[in-house]
Structures are given as structure tokens and as C-alpha cells.
mmCIF file with all atom_site columns, C-alpha atoms and ligand atoms in Angstrom:
data_model
loop_
_atom_site.group_PDB
_atom_site.id
_atom_site.type_symbol
_atom_site.label_atom_id
_atom_site.label_alt_id
_atom_site.label_comp_id
_atom_site.label_asym_id
_atom_site.label_entity_id
_atom_site.label_seq_id
_atom_site.pdbx_PDB_ins_code
_atom_site.Cartn_x
_atom_site.Cartn_y
_atom_site.Cartn_z
_atom_site.occupancy
_atom_site.B_iso_or_equiv
_atom_site.pdbx_formal_charge
_atom_site.auth_seq_id
_atom_site.auth_comp_id
_atom_site.auth_asym_id
_atom_site.auth_atom_id
_atom_site.pdbx_PDB_model_num
ATOM   1   C  CA  . MET A 1 1   ? 0.000  0.000  0.000  1.00 0.00 ? 14  MET A CA  1
ATOM   2   C  CA  . ASN A 1 2   ? 1.308  3.416  -0.928 1.00 0.00 ? 15  ASN A CA  1
ATOM   3   C  CA  . THR A 1 3   ? 0.822  5.841  1.945  1.00 0.00 ? 16  THR A CA  1
ATOM   4   C  CA  . GLU A 1 4   ? 3.229  8.490  0.628  1.00 0.00 ? 17  GLU A CA  1
ATOM   5   C  CA  . ASN A 1 5   ? 0.648  11.101 -0.285 1.00 0.00 ? 18  ASN A CA  1
ATOM   6   C  CA  . THR A 1 6   ? -2.240 10.281 2.019  1.00 0.00 ? 19  THR A CA  1
ATOM   7   C  CA  . THR A 1 7   ? -2.995 12.654 4.857  1.00 0.00 ? 20  THR A CA  1
ATOM   8   C  CA  . PRO A 1 8   ? -3.204 10.696 8.096  1.00 0.00 ? 21  PRO A CA  1
ATOM   9   C  CA  . GLU A 1 9   ? -6.588 10.793 9.827  1.00 0.00 ? 22  GLU A CA  1
ATOM   10  C  CA  . ALA A 1 10  ? -5.241 10.335 13.342 1.00 0.00 ? 23  ALA A CA  1
ATOM   11  C  CA  . ILE A 1 11  ? -1.987 10.636 15.268 1.00 0.00 ? 24  ILE A CA  1
ATOM   12  C  CA  . THR A 1 12  ? 0.050  7.468  15.267 1.00 0.00 ? 25  THR A CA  1
ATOM   13  C  CA  . LYS A 1 13  ? 3.727  6.558  14.886 1.00 0.00 ? 26  LYS A CA  1
ATOM   14  C  CA  . ASN A 1 14  ? 5.466  8.290  11.950 1.00 0.00 ? 27  ASN A CA  1
ATOM   15  C  CA  . VAL A 1 15  ? 2.880  11.059 11.720 1.00 0.00 ? 28  VAL A CA  1
ATOM   16  C  CA  . VAL A 1 16  ? 3.969  14.688 12.006 1.00 0.00 ? 29  VAL A CA  1
ATOM   17  C  CA  . ALA A 1 17  ? 1.408  16.471 14.178 1.00 0.00 ? 30  ALA A CA  1
ATOM   18  C  CA  . MET A 1 18  ? 0.995  20.237 14.349 1.00 0.00 ? 31  MET A CA  1
ATOM   19  C  CA  . PHE A 1 19  ? -0.670 21.574 17.475 1.00 0.00 ? 32  PHE A CA  1
ATOM   20  C  CA  . HIS A 1 20  ? -1.154 24.579 19.705 1.00 0.00 ? 33  HIS A CA  1
ATOM   21  C  CA  . TYR A 1 21  ? -1.079 24.300 23.466 1.00 0.00 ? 34  TYR A CA  1
ATOM   22  C  CA  . THR A 1 22  ? -1.517 26.234 26.662 1.00 0.00 ? 35  THR A CA  1
ATOM   23  C  CA  . LEU A 1 23  ? 0.278  24.917 29.724 1.00 0.00 ? 36  LEU A CA  1
ATOM   24  C  CA  . HIS A 1 24  ? -0.900 25.548 33.296 1.00 0.00 ? 37  HIS A CA  1
ATOM   25  C  CA  . ASN A 1 25  ? 0.701  24.495 36.584 1.00 0.00 ? 38  ASN A CA  1
ATOM   26  C  CA  . GLU A 1 26  ? -1.153 23.098 39.614 1.00 0.00 ? 39  GLU A CA  1
ATOM   27  C  CA  . ALA A 1 27  ? -1.928 26.597 40.875 1.00 0.00 ? 40  ALA A CA  1
ATOM   28  C  CA  . GLY A 1 28  ? -3.679 27.331 37.568 1.00 0.00 ? 41  GLY A CA  1
ATOM   29  C  CA  . ASP A 1 29  ? -1.036 29.826 36.385 1.00 0.00 ? 42  ASP A CA  1
ATOM   30  C  CA  . GLU A 1 30  ? -0.217 29.835 32.698 1.00 0.00 ? 43  GLU A CA  1
ATOM   31  C  CA  . VAL A 1 31  ? 3.383  28.667 32.226 1.00 0.00 ? 44  VAL A CA  1
ATOM   32  C  CA  . GLU A 1 32  ? 3.687  28.393 28.446 1.00 0.00 ? 45  GLU A CA  1
ATOM   33  C  CA  . ASN A 1 33  ? 1.549  29.166 25.422 1.00 0.00 ? 46  ASN A CA  1
ATOM   34  C  CA  . SER A 1 34  ? 2.266  28.446 21.767 1.00 0.00 ? 47  SER A CA  1
ATOM   35  C  CA  . ARG A 1 35  ? -0.664 30.398 20.358 1.00 0.00 ? 48  ARG A CA  1
ATOM   36  C  CA  . ALA A 1 36  ? 1.165  33.612 19.524 1.00 0.00 ? 49  ALA A CA  1
ATOM   37  C  CA  . GLY A 1 37  ? 3.316  31.854 16.913 1.00 0.00 ? 50  GLY A CA  1
ATOM   38  C  CA  . ASP A 1 38  ? 3.176  28.958 14.483 1.00 0.00 ? 51  ASP A CA  1
ATOM   39  C  CA  . PRO A 1 39  ? 1.880  25.620 15.751 1.00 0.00 ? 52  PRO A CA  1
ATOM   40  C  CA  . ILE A 1 40  ? 4.451  23.230 17.181 1.00 0.00 ? 53  ILE A CA  1
ATOM   41  C  CA  . ALA A 1 41  ? 5.295  20.371 14.792 1.00 0.00 ? 54  ALA A CA  1
ATOM   42  C  CA  . TYR A 1 42  ? 6.632  17.076 16.113 1.00 0.00 ? 55  TYR A CA  1
ATOM   43  C  CA  . LEU A 1 43  ? 7.167  13.536 14.887 1.00 0.00 ? 56  LEU A CA  1
ATOM   44  C  CA  . HIS A 1 44  ? 4.953  11.200 16.930 1.00 0.00 ? 57  HIS A CA  1
ATOM   45  C  CA  . GLY A 1 45  ? 6.371  8.049  18.505 1.00 0.00 ? 58  GLY A CA  1
ATOM   46  C  CA  . TYR A 1 46  ? 9.947  9.210  19.077 1.00 0.00 ? 59  TYR A CA  1
ATOM   47  C  CA  . GLY A 1 47  ? 9.819  10.905 22.481 1.00 0.00 ? 60  GLY A CA  1
ATOM   48  C  CA  . ASN A 1 48  ? 9.948  14.406 21.007 1.00 0.00 ? 61  ASN A CA  1
ATOM   49  C  CA  . VAL A 1 49  ? 7.390  15.618 23.541 1.00 0.00 ? 62  VAL A CA  1
ATOM   50  C  CA  . ILE A 1 50  ? 7.079  14.571 27.204 1.00 0.00 ? 63  ILE A CA  1
ATOM   51  C  CA  . PRO A 1 51  ? 5.676  11.014 27.638 1.00 0.00 ? 64  PRO A CA  1
ATOM   52  C  CA  . GLY A 1 52  ? 2.348  12.049 29.216 1.00 0.00 ? 65  GLY A CA  1
ATOM   53  C  CA  . LEU A 1 53  ? 1.583  14.406 26.354 1.00 0.00 ? 66  LEU A CA  1
ATOM   54  C  CA  . GLU A 1 54  ? 2.682  11.957 23.667 1.00 0.00 ? 67  GLU A CA  1
ATOM   55  C  CA  . LYS A 1 55  ? 0.365  9.250  25.111 1.00 0.00 ? 68  LYS A CA  1
ATOM   56  C  CA  . ALA A 1 56  ? -2.565 11.679 25.144 1.00 0.00 ? 69  ALA A CA  1
ATOM   57  C  CA  . MET A 1 57  ? -1.894 12.707 21.519 1.00 0.00 ? 70  MET A CA  1
ATOM   58  C  CA  . GLU A 1 58  ? -2.128 9.120  20.253 1.00 0.00 ? 71  GLU A CA  1
ATOM   59  C  CA  . GLY A 1 59  ? -5.235 8.647  18.088 1.00 0.00 ? 72  GLY A CA  1
ATOM   60  C  CA  . LYS A 1 60  ? -6.280 12.315 18.047 1.00 0.00 ? 73  LYS A CA  1
ATOM   61  C  CA  . ALA A 1 61  ? -7.560 13.847 14.792 1.00 0.00 ? 74  ALA A CA  1
ATOM   62  C  CA  . PRO A 1 62  ? -7.071 17.294 13.245 1.00 0.00 ? 75  PRO A CA  1
ATOM   63  C  CA  . GLY A 1 63  ? -9.485 19.830 14.732 1.00 0.00 ? 76  GLY A CA  1
ATOM   64  C  CA  . GLU A 1 64  ? -9.724 17.895 17.985 1.00 0.00 ? 77  GLU A CA  1
ATOM   65  C  CA  . SER A 1 65  ? -9.170 19.733 21.287 1.00 0.00 ? 78  SER A CA  1
ATOM   66  C  CA  . PHE A 1 66  ? -8.442 18.068 24.593 1.00 0.00 ? 79  PHE A CA  1
ATOM   67  C  CA  . GLU A 1 67  ? -6.996 18.623 28.022 1.00 0.00 ? 80  GLU A CA  1
ATOM   68  C  CA  . VAL A 1 68  ? -4.518 16.346 29.779 1.00 0.00 ? 81  VAL A CA  1
ATOM   69  C  CA  . THR A 1 69  ? -2.938 16.541 33.238 1.00 0.00 ? 82  THR A CA  1
ATOM   70  C  CA  . VAL A 1 70  ? 0.546  15.061 33.426 1.00 0.00 ? 83  VAL A CA  1
ATOM   71  C  CA  . ALA A 1 71  ? 2.308  13.978 36.644 1.00 0.00 ? 84  ALA A CA  1
ATOM   72  C  CA  . PRO A 1 72  ? 6.041  14.797 37.014 1.00 0.00 ? 85  PRO A CA  1
ATOM   73  C  CA  . GLU A 1 73  ? 7.012  11.169 36.313 1.00 0.00 ? 86  GLU A CA  1
ATOM   74  C  CA  . GLU A 1 74  ? 5.361  11.475 32.872 1.00 0.00 ? 87  GLU A CA  1
ATOM   75  C  CA  . GLY A 1 75  ? 6.490  15.072 32.458 1.00 0.00 ? 88  GLY A CA  1
ATOM   76  C  CA  . TYR A 1 76  ? 9.826  16.728 33.145 1.00 0.00 ? 89  TYR A CA  1
ATOM   77  C  CA  . GLY A 1 77  ? 10.751 14.289 35.911 1.00 0.00 ? 90  GLY A CA  1
ATOM   78  C  CA  . VAL A 1 78  ? 10.855 14.401 39.671 1.00 0.00 ? 91  VAL A CA  1
ATOM   79  C  CA  . ARG A 1 79  ? 12.977 17.133 41.255 1.00 0.00 ? 92  ARG A CA  1
ATOM   80  C  CA  . GLN A 1 80  ? 16.400 15.873 42.332 1.00 0.00 ? 93  GLN A CA  1
ATOM   81  C  CA  . GLU A 1 81  ? 17.799 17.308 45.568 1.00 0.00 ? 94  GLU A CA  1
ATOM   82  C  CA  . ASN A 1 82  ? 21.380 18.575 45.660 1.00 0.00 ? 95  ASN A CA  1
ATOM   83  C  CA  . ASN A 1 83  ? 21.399 19.273 41.958 1.00 0.00 ? 96  ASN A CA  1
ATOM   84  C  CA  . SER A 1 84  ? 23.380 22.437 42.468 1.00 0.00 ? 97  SER A CA  1
ATOM   85  C  CA  . GLN A 1 85  ? 26.341 22.958 40.190 1.00 0.00 ? 98  GLN A CA  1
ATOM   86  C  CA  . ARG A 1 86  ? 28.900 25.775 39.911 1.00 0.00 ? 99  ARG A CA  1
ATOM   87  C  CA  . VAL A 1 87  ? 29.429 27.039 36.359 1.00 0.00 ? 100 VAL A CA  1
ATOM   88  C  CA  . PRO A 1 88  ? 31.509 29.911 34.977 1.00 0.00 ? 101 PRO A CA  1
ATOM   89  C  CA  . ILE A 1 89  ? 29.242 32.884 34.382 1.00 0.00 ? 102 ILE A CA  1
ATOM   90  C  CA  . LYS A 1 90  ? 30.590 33.162 30.832 1.00 0.00 ? 103 LYS A CA  1
ATOM   91  C  CA  . HIS A 1 91  ? 29.025 29.782 29.989 1.00 0.00 ? 104 HIS A CA  1
ATOM   92  C  CA  . LEU A 1 92  ? 25.521 31.241 30.367 1.00 0.00 ? 105 LEU A CA  1
ATOM   93  C  CA  . MET A 1 93  ? 23.945 31.938 26.973 1.00 0.00 ? 106 MET A CA  1
ATOM   94  C  CA  . GLU A 1 94  ? 22.271 35.107 28.297 1.00 0.00 ? 107 GLU A CA  1
ATOM   95  C  CA  . TRP A 1 95  ? 25.681 36.397 29.384 1.00 0.00 ? 108 TRP A CA  1
ATOM   96  C  CA  . GLN A 1 96  ? 27.293 35.481 26.044 1.00 0.00 ? 109 GLN A CA  1
ATOM   97  C  CA  . GLU A 1 97  ? 24.547 37.029 23.949 1.00 0.00 ? 110 GLU A CA  1
ATOM   98  C  CA  . SER A 1 98  ? 24.583 40.289 25.907 1.00 0.00 ? 111 SER A CA  1
ATOM   99  C  CA  . LYS A 1 99  ? 28.422 40.287 25.991 1.00 0.00 ? 112 LYS A CA  1
ATOM   100 C  CA  . GLY A 1 100 ? 28.338 40.357 29.787 1.00 0.00 ? 113 GLY A CA  1
ATOM   101 C  CA  . LYS A 1 101 ? 25.875 43.223 30.041 1.00 0.00 ? 114 LYS A CA  1
ATOM   102 C  CA  . VAL A 1 102 ? 22.917 41.302 31.450 1.00 0.00 ? 115 VAL A CA  1
ATOM   103 C  CA  . LYS A 1 103 ? 22.667 41.195 35.252 1.00 0.00 ? 116 LYS A CA  1
ATOM   104 C  CA  . ILE A 1 104 ? 22.364 37.572 36.385 1.00 0.00 ? 117 ILE A CA  1
ATOM   105 C  CA  . ARG A 1 105 ? 20.159 37.257 39.487 1.00 0.00 ? 118 ARG A CA  1
ATOM   106 C  CA  . PRO A 1 106 ? 19.056 34.364 41.716 1.00 0.00 ? 119 PRO A CA  1
ATOM   107 C  CA  . GLY A 1 107 ? 15.788 32.830 40.528 1.00 0.00 ? 120 GLY A CA  1
ATOM   108 C  CA  . MET A 1 108 ? 16.483 33.548 36.844 1.00 0.00 ? 121 MET A CA  1
ATOM   109 C  CA  . VAL A 1 109 ? 16.026 30.643 34.437 1.00 0.00 ? 122 VAL A CA  1
ATOM   110 C  CA  . VAL A 1 110 ? 19.051 30.668 32.144 1.00 0.00 ? 123 VAL A CA  1
ATOM   111 C  CA  . ALA A 1 111 ? 20.446 28.499 29.369 1.00 0.00 ? 124 ALA A CA  1
ATOM   112 C  CA  . VAL A 1 112 ? 23.846 26.840 29.736 1.00 0.00 ? 125 VAL A CA  1
ATOM   113 C  CA  . ASN A 1 113 ? 25.871 25.273 26.967 1.00 0.00 ? 126 ASN A CA  1
ATOM   114 C  CA  . THR A 1 114 ? 26.844 21.778 28.110 1.00 0.00 ? 127 THR A CA  1
ATOM   115 C  CA  . GLU A 1 115 ? 28.293 18.705 26.435 1.00 0.00 ? 128 GLU A CA  1
ATOM   116 C  CA  . GLN A 1 116 ? 24.716 17.357 26.227 1.00 0.00 ? 129 GLN A CA  1
ATOM   117 C  CA  . GLY A 1 117 ? 23.536 20.523 24.466 1.00 0.00 ? 130 GLY A CA  1
ATOM   118 C  CA  . VAL A 1 118 ? 21.757 23.570 25.829 1.00 0.00 ? 131 VAL A CA  1
ATOM   119 C  CA  . ARG A 1 119 ? 20.091 23.066 29.213 1.00 0.00 ? 132 ARG A CA  1
ATOM   120 C  CA  . GLN A 1 120 ? 17.665 25.255 31.115 1.00 0.00 ? 133 GLN A CA  1
ATOM   121 C  CA  . VAL A 1 121 ? 18.764 25.797 34.714 1.00 0.00 ? 134 VAL A CA  1
ATOM   122 C  CA  . THR A 1 122 ? 17.755 28.079 37.583 1.00 0.00 ? 135 THR A CA  1
ATOM   123 C  CA  . VAL A 1 123 ? 20.260 30.480 39.145 1.00 0.00 ? 136 VAL A CA  1
ATOM   124 C  CA  . VAL A 1 124 ? 20.651 29.942 42.902 1.00 0.00 ? 137 VAL A CA  1
ATOM   125 C  CA  . LYS A 1 125 ? 23.626 32.156 43.822 1.00 0.00 ? 138 LYS A CA  1
ATOM   126 C  CA  . VAL A 1 126 ? 25.751 34.616 41.852 1.00 0.00 ? 139 VAL A CA  1
ATOM   127 C  CA  . GLY A 1 127 ? 29.471 35.194 42.424 1.00 0.00 ? 140 GLY A CA  1
ATOM   128 C  CA  . LYS A 1 128 ? 31.967 37.348 40.560 1.00 0.00 ? 141 LYS A CA  1
ATOM   129 C  CA  . PHE A 1 129 ? 33.071 34.715 38.018 1.00 0.00 ? 142 PHE A CA  1
ATOM   130 C  CA  . ASN A 1 130 ? 30.809 31.759 38.781 1.00 0.00 ? 143 ASN A CA  1
ATOM   131 C  CA  . VAL A 1 131 ? 27.154 31.068 39.404 1.00 0.00 ? 144 VAL A CA  1
ATOM   132 C  CA  . ASP A 1 132 ? 25.575 28.227 41.348 1.00 0.00 ? 145 ASP A CA  1
ATOM   133 C  CA  . VAL A 1 133 ? 22.693 26.795 39.361 1.00 0.00 ? 146 VAL A CA  1
ATOM   134 C  CA  . ASP A 1 134 ? 20.009 24.195 40.034 1.00 0.00 ? 147 ASP A CA  1
ATOM   135 C  CA  . THR A 1 135 ? 20.149 21.778 37.109 1.00 0.00 ? 148 THR A CA  1
ATOM   136 C  CA  . ASN A 1 136 ? 16.603 20.445 37.585 1.00 0.00 ? 149 ASN A CA  1
ATOM   137 C  CA  . HIS A 1 137 ? 14.425 21.377 34.616 1.00 0.00 ? 150 HIS A CA  1
ATOM   138 C  CA  . PRO A 1 138 ? 12.337 24.385 35.692 1.00 0.00 ? 151 PRO A CA  1
ATOM   139 C  CA  . LEU A 1 139 ? 9.190  22.255 35.254 1.00 0.00 ? 152 LEU A CA  1
ATOM   140 C  CA  . ALA A 1 140 ? 10.583 19.197 37.087 1.00 0.00 ? 153 ALA A CA  1
ATOM   141 C  CA  . GLY A 1 141 ? 8.391  18.066 39.987 1.00 0.00 ? 154 GLY A CA  1
ATOM   142 C  CA  . LYS A 1 142 ? 5.386  19.915 38.587 1.00 0.00 ? 155 LYS A CA  1
ATOM   143 C  CA  . THR A 1 143 ? 2.006  18.480 37.662 1.00 0.00 ? 156 THR A CA  1
ATOM   144 C  CA  . LEU A 1 144 ? 1.151  20.112 34.354 1.00 0.00 ? 157 LEU A CA  1
ATOM   145 C  CA  . THR A 1 145 ? -2.129 20.590 32.519 1.00 0.00 ? 158 THR A CA  1
ATOM   146 C  CA  . PHE A 1 146 ? -1.995 20.965 28.752 1.00 0.00 ? 159 PHE A CA  1
ATOM   147 C  CA  . LYS A 1 147 ? -4.862 22.341 26.701 1.00 0.00 ? 160 LYS A CA  1
ATOM   148 C  CA  . VAL A 1 148 ? -4.170 21.105 23.202 1.00 0.00 ? 161 VAL A CA  1
ATOM   149 C  CA  . ASP A 1 149 ? -5.679 21.900 19.814 1.00 0.00 ? 162 ASP A CA  1
ATOM   150 C  CA  . VAL A 1 150 ? -4.590 19.510 17.076 1.00 0.00 ? 163 VAL A CA  1
ATOM   151 C  CA  . VAL A 1 151 ? -4.195 21.667 13.952 1.00 0.00 ? 164 VAL A CA  1
ATOM   152 C  CA  . GLU A 1 152 ? -2.939 19.486 11.126 1.00 0.00 ? 165 GLU A CA  1
ATOM   153 C  CA  . LEU A 1 153 ? -1.357 16.095 10.402 1.00 0.00 ? 166 LEU A CA  1
ATOM   154 C  CA  . ARG A 1 154 ? 0.885  14.856 7.655  1.00 0.00 ? 167 ARG A CA  1
ATOM   155 C  CA  . ALA A 1 155 ? 2.861  11.685 6.944  1.00 0.00 ? 168 ALA A CA  1
ATOM   156 C  CA  . ALA A 1 156 ? 6.540  12.004 7.882  1.00 0.00 ? 169 ALA A CA  1
ATOM   157 C  CA  . SER A 1 157 ? 9.202  11.929 5.159  1.00 0.00 ? 170 SER A CA  1
ATOM   158 C  CA  . ASP A 1 158 ? 11.850 9.197  5.114  1.00 0.00 ? 171 ASP A CA  1
ATOM   159 C  CA  . SER A 1 159 ? 14.496 11.654 6.318  1.00 0.00 ? 172 SER A CA  1
ATOM   160 C  CA  . GLU A 1 160 ? 12.306 12.754 9.225  1.00 0.00 ? 173 GLU A CA  1
ATOM   161 C  CA  . ILE A 1 161 ? 11.801 9.123  10.237 1.00 0.00 ? 174 ILE A CA  1
ATOM   162 C  CA  . SER A 1 162 ? 15.523 8.403  10.001 1.00 0.00 ? 175 SER A CA  1
ATOM   163 C  CA  . HIS A 1 163 ? 16.327 11.531 12.061 1.00 0.00 ? 176 HIS A CA  1
ATOM   164 C  CA  . GLY A 1 164 ? 13.526 10.869 14.555 1.00 0.00 ? 177 GLY A CA  1
ATOM   165 C  CA  . HIS A 1 165 ? 12.140 14.423 14.414 1.00 0.00 ? 178 HIS A CA  1
ATOM   166 C  CA  . ALA A 1 166 ? 10.026 16.732 12.248 1.00 0.00 ? 179 ALA A CA  1
ATOM   167 C  CA  . HIS A 1 167 ? 11.564 19.137 9.732  1.00 0.00 ? 180 HIS A CA  1
ATOM   168 C  CA  . GLY A 1 168 ? 10.242 22.403 8.332  1.00 0.00 ? 181 GLY A CA  1
ATOM   169 C  CA  . PRO A 1 169 ? 7.927  25.002 9.887  1.00 0.00 ? 182 PRO A CA  1
ATOM   170 C  CA  . GLY A 1 170 ? 7.467  24.442 13.620 1.00 0.00 ? 183 GLY A CA  1
ATOM   171 C  CA  . GLY A 1 171 ? 9.939  21.550 13.551 1.00 0.00 ? 184 GLY A CA  1
ATOM   172 C  CA  . HIS A 1 172 ? 13.678 20.991 13.545 1.00 0.00 ? 185 HIS A CA  1
ATOM   173 C  CA  . HIS A 1 173 ? 15.989 23.137 11.439 1.00 0.00 ? 186 HIS A CA  1
ATOM   174 C  CA  . HIS A 1 174 ? 19.363 21.980 10.224 1.00 0.00 ? 187 HIS A CA  1
ATOM   175 C  CA  . ASP A 1 175 ? 22.286 24.252 9.398  1.00 0.00 ? 188 ASP A CA  1
HETATM 176 ZN ZN1 . ZN  B 2 .   ? 16.707 16.169 10.991 1.00 0.00 ? 227 ZN  B ZN1 1
#
């Protein structure tokens, strides 16, 4: 069967799904919202979104809206204690991009370039040359509620399947 040019009717493995979402924490505060920009595009079945969201997306059709509440274990993980790490202030992306002009303060969520790629961390303490950061993901330990609108589906290309992620608008861009 040739499925190359058929538009998938529901989200399943090897489908690229485009969706908008609003994310609320347990207190009901809005944490993230995609609606100001293009929909997010991801390749389903490859762990490109947190497990709890990916499970809830399975089988959904374009135009469908739903709400799902995700526990930390199915989200950004449980908070680890003693995850403090000292990093040179010049390794912070915010510091690099502002050429040292930005004032780094405790409580700020900053991006650090690590061997595993860019990571979001929270500043705990600021020294002259180093900062102590908490390496837990800022949403670790949080129960999260997603309001999702499925916008559009398409079959993934061979290169997307071999890379394990979506390409093009809302997806992954290669240099
Ligand atoms: Zn790729």
C-alpha cells in the first residue's frame, strides 16, 4: 500500500502532528503558550514531547481539542535534591549574547551550553566569576495541565523518520 501522499486521519507513529497548546501548573497559572506563533510540529512516537503528552496525543484527529494533566514522572521528571552545580558565568547563553551586560540574578532561568547541548537551569547564587545553578528542569516536579488543539497532520518523510524528528515550519531546522 502506498501511503506516501495520504494525509493521516489520526496521530500514530510516523505522523507529524501540528498543534497549539496552553500549559498551566497546579496553581492554575499559565506557564507556556504556543498560540502567539506557528503551531508546534513534532514527529509522533519518538519521544519528542514529554511522555504524558505523547500518550494523550495518540489517536487524536485534526481539529480535535483536549486537556490532559501530566504527573512529574510522565512530564519533566521528579525534582532531584542537591542538583546544584557551579558554572563559569561566561558559559551562560544570556551572558554570552549580551556580551556580559545582562545582570544575572538568583531565581532567573538561564540556558547553559553543556556537552549534552543547551540546558535550562535556575540560578541559585551569583558570584563574581561563577554562578551556582540548580540543574533540575524548571518544570521538574510539577504536575502540568496541557490544553491542546490539534491543527494538522501529515505523513513524515523518510528523512524525518531516520532523524527521529520533524523538519520544516514548527519543527527541527538543520544548518
Ligand atoms: Zn533532521
